[in-house]
Coordinates of C-alpha atoms in Angstrom, one line a residue:
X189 CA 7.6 -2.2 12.6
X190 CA 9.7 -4.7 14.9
X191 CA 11.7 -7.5 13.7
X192 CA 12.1 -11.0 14.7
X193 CA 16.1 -10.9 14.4
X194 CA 17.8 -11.0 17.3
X195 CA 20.9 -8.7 17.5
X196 CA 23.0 -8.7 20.3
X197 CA 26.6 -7.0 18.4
X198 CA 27.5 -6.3 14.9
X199 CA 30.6 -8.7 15.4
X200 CA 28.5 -11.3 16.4
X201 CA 26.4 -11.3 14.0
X202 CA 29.2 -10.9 10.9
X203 CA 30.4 -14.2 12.6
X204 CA 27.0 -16.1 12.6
X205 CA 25.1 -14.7 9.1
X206 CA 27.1 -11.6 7.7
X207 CA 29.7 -13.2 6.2
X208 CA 27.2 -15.2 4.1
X209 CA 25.5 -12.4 3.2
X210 CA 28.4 -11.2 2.1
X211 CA 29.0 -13.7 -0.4
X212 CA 25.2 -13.9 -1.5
X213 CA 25.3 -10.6 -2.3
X214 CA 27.4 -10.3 -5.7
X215 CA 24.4 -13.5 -7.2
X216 CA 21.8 -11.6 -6.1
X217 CA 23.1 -8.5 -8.0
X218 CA 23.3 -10.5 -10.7
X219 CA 19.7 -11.4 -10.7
X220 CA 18.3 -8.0 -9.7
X221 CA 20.2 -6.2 -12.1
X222 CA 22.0 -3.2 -12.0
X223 CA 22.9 0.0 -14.4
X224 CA 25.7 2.9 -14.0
X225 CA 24.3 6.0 -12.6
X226 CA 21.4 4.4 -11.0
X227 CA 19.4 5.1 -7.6
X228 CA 19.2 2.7 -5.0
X229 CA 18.2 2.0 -1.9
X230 CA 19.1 -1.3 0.2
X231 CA 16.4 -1.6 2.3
X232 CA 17.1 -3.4 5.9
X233 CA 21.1 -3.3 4.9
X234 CA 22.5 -4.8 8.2
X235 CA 26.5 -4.1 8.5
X236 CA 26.6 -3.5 5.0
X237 CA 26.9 -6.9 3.1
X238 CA 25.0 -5.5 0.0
X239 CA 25.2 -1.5 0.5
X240 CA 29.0 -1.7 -0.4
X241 CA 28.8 -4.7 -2.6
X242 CA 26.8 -2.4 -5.5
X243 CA 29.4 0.4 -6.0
X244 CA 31.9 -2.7 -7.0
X245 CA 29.2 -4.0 -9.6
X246 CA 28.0 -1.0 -11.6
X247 CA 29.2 2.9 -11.4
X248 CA 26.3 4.0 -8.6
X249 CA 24.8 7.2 -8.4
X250 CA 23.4 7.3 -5.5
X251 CA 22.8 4.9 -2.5
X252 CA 20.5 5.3 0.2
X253 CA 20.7 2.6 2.6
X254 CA 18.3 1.6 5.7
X255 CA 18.1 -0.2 8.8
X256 CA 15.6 -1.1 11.7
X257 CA 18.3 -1.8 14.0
X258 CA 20.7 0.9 15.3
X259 CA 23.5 -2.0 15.9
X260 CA 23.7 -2.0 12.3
X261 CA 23.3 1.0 11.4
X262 CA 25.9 2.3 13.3
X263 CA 28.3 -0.5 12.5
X264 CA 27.7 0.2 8.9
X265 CA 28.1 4.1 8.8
X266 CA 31.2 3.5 10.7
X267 CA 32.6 1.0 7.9
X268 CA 31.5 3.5 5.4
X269 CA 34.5 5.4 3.1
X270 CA 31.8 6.2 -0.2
X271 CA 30.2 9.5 -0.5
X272 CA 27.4 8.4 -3.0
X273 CA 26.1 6.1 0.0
X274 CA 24.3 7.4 2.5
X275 CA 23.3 5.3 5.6
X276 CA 19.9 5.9 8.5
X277 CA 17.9 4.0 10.6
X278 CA 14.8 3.2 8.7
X279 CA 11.8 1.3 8.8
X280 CA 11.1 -1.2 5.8
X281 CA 7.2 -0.8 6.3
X282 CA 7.6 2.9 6.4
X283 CA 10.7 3.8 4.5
X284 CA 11.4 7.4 4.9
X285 CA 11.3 8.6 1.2
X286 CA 9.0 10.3 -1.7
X287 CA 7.3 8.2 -4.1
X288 CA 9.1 7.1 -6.9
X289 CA 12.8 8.3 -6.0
X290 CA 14.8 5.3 -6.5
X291 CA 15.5 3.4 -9.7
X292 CA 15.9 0.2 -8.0
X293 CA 14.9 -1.0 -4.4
X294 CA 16.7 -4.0 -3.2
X295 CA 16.6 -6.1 0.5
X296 CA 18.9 -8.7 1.0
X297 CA 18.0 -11.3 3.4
X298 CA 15.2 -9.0 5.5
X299 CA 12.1 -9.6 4.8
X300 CA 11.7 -13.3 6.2
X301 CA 12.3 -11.3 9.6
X302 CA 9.9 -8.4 9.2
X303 CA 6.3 -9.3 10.3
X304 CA 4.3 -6.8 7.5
X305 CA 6.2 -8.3 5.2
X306 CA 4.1 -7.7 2.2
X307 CA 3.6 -3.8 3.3
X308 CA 7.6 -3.8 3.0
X309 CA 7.0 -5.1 -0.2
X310 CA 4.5 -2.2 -1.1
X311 CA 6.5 0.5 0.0
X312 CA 9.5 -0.9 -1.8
X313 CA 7.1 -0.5 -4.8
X314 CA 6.1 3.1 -4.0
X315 CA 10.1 4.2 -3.8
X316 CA 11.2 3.5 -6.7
X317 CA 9.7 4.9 -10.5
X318 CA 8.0 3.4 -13.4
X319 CA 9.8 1.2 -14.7
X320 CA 11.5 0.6 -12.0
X321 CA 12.7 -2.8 -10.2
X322 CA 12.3 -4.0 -6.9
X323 CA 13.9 -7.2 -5.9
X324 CA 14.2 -8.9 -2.5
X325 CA 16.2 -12.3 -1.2
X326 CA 15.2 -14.3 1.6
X327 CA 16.9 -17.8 3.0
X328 CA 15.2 -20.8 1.9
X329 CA 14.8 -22.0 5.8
X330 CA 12.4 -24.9 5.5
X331 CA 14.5 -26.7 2.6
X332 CA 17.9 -24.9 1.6
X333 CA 19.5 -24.5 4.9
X334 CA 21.1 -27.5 6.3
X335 CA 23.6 -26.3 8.4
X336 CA 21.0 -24.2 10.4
X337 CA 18.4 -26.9 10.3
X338 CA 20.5 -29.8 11.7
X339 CA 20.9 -27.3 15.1
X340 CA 17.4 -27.0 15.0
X341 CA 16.6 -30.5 14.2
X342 CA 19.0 -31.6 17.0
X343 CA 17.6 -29.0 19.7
X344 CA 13.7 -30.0 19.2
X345 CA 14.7 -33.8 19.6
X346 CA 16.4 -32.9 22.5
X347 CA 14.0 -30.7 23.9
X348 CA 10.0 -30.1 23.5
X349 CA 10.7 -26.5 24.0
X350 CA 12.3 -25.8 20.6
X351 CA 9.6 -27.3 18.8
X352 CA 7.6 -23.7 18.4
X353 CA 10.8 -21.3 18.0
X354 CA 11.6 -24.5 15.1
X355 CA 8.1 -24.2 13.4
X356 CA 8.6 -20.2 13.5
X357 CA 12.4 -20.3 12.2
X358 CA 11.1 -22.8 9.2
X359 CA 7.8 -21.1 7.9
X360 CA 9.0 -17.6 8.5
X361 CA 7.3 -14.9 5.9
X362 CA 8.4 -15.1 2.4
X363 CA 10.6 -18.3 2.5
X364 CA 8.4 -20.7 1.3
X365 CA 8.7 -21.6 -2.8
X366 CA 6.5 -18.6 -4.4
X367 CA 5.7 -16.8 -1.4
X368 CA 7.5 -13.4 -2.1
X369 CA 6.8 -14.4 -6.2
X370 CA 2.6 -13.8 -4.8
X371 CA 3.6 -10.8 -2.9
X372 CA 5.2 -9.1 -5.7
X373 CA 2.0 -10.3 -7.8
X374 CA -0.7 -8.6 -5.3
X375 CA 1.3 -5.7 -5.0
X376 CA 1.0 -5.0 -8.5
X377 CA 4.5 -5.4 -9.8
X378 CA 5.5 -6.6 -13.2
X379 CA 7.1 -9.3 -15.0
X380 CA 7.6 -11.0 -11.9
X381 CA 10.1 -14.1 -11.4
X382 CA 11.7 -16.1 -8.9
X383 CA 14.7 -18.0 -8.6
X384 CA 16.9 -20.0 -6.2
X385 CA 20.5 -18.7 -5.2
X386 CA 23.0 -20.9 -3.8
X387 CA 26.4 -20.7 -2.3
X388 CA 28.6 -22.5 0.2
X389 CA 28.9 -21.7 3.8
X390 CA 32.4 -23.1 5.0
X391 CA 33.5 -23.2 8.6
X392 CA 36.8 -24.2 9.6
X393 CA 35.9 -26.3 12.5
X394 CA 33.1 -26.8 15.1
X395 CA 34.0 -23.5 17.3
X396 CA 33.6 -21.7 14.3
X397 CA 30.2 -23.0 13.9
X398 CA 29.2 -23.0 17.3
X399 CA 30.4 -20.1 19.2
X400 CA 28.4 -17.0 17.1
X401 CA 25.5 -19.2 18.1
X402 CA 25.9 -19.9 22.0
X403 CA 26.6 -16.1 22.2
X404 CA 23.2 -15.4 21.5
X405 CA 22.7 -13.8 17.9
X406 CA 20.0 -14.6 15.9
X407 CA 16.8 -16.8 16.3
X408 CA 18.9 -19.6 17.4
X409 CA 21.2 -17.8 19.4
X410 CA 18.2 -16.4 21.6
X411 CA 16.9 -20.2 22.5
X412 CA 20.7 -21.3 22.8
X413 CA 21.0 -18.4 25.2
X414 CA 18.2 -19.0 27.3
X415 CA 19.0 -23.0 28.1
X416 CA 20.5 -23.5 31.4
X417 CA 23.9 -25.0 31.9
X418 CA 22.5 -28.3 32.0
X419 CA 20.8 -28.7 28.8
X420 CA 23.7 -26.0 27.0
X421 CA 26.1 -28.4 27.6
X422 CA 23.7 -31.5 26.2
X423 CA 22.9 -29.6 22.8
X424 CA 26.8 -28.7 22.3
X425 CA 27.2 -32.3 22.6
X426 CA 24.8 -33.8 19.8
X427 CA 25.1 -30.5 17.4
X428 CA 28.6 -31.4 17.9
X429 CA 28.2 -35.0 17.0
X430 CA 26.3 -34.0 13.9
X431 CA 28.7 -31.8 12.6
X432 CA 31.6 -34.0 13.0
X433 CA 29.8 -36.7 11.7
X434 CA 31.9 -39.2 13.3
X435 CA 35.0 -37.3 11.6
X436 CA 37.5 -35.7 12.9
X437 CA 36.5 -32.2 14.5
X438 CA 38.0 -29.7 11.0
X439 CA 36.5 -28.0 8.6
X440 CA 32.7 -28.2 7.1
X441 CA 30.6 -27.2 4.1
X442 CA 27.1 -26.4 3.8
X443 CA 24.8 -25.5 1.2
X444 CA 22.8 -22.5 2.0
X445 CA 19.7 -21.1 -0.5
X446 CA 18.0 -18.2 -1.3
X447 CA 14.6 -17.3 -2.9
X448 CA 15.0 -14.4 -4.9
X449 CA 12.3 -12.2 -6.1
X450 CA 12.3 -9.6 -9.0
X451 CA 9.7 -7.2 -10.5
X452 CA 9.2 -4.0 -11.9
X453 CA 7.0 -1.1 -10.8
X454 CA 4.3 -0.4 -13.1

């Protein structure tokens, strides 16, 4: 498997996505559900957003956690203080467990960068047991995130070159409305149903916004990254103007949405 994230440090990429995670993570609980003594695993967990979130929201079991990159991993064994969890490198179209071993199965904003996306799905299916749930989030990037779009937006009508990496960023797998609800379906989970989860992404002023981006992490980090000086210095400008909004430079709130997916194993 390979992934279409781009991760340069852990600290970069709290700045530009984990803290959002972060607060996605106690809603999406929520809608997958979650029972004392349970099995999990968190499959693609990152730093941790949702790995550590679950032993504050039911009395865990056990938690097996995985991730492609070893950035993360690392950066999330390190941040680690709970025996019950248990944290490896990991691939979500080949997760490295027996069939049926979890009672839940969640991922938290991964699958939208996995290309198999639907064999992630399968073998999320095969993990856990009868009766079991799997459940997966994804961002809404074509319609429900406006802070990432209007840098996108700005960039491809600054430059033809951003057009493509746009189109790929906004029709990523899963994140159109019913995509990972059809997945589940053809997989052959369950009582499937989907459901939008918002929250707020707040920045305190423009640096704040800007500089996780021009270091490089992420999708748009890796086209900010390779602009020359030139055209760098052009983008800041207009992405700049938009978020002020011919305001005052301070702080700013954007709406950011999820598509959430839940289903249970036959």
């Amino acid at each position: 498997m390979s992934s279409s994230f781009n991760v340069r440090s852990a600290a970069g990429y709290e700045r530009l996505m984990g803290r959002w995670s972060r607060l996605l993570a106690e809603p999406f609980i929520r809608f997958a559900g979650l029972e004392d003594g349970e099995r999990v695993i968190d499959v693609g967990c990152g730093t941790g957003s949702l790995t550590f979130a679950l032993p504050q929201a039911a009395a865990i079991g056990e938690i097996a956690a995985i991730d492609f990159s070893p950035v993360f991993v690392e950066e999330a064994q390190q941040r680690n203080r709970d025996a019950r969890v248990t944290i490896r490198q990991g691939d979500a179209t080949a997760i490295p467990f027996e069939d049926g071993r979890f009672d839940r199965a969640l991922s938290l904003l991964v699958l939208h960068f996995v290309p198999e996306a639907d064999k992630a799905v399968a073998e999320m299916r095969r993990v856990v047991r009868s009766g079991g749930v799997v459940a997966a989030a994804v961002w809404d990037h074509f319609g429900g995130m406006s802070g990432m779009r209007m840098l996108w937006d700005t960039a491809a009508a600054l430059d033809e070159e951003a057009q493509a990496p746009r189109s790929r960023y906004c029709f990523q797998p899963m994140t159109g409305p019913g995509e990972m609800r059809r997945s589940f379906v053809a997989r052959g989970l369950r009582d499937v149903t989907e459901s939008a989860l918002t929250i707020r992404m707040d920045y305190e002023n423009f640096a704040d916004y800007w500089e996780p981006i021009s270091a490089g992490e992420g999708p748009i980090g890796k086209y900010v990254a390779g602009l020359d000086e030139t055209r760098r210095t052009t983008l800041n400008q207009a992405v700049r103007a938009a978020y002020e909004a011919g305001k005052p430079d301070g702080a700013r709130s954007f709406a950011a949405t999820a598509w959430a997916c839940r289903g249970i194993a036959p």
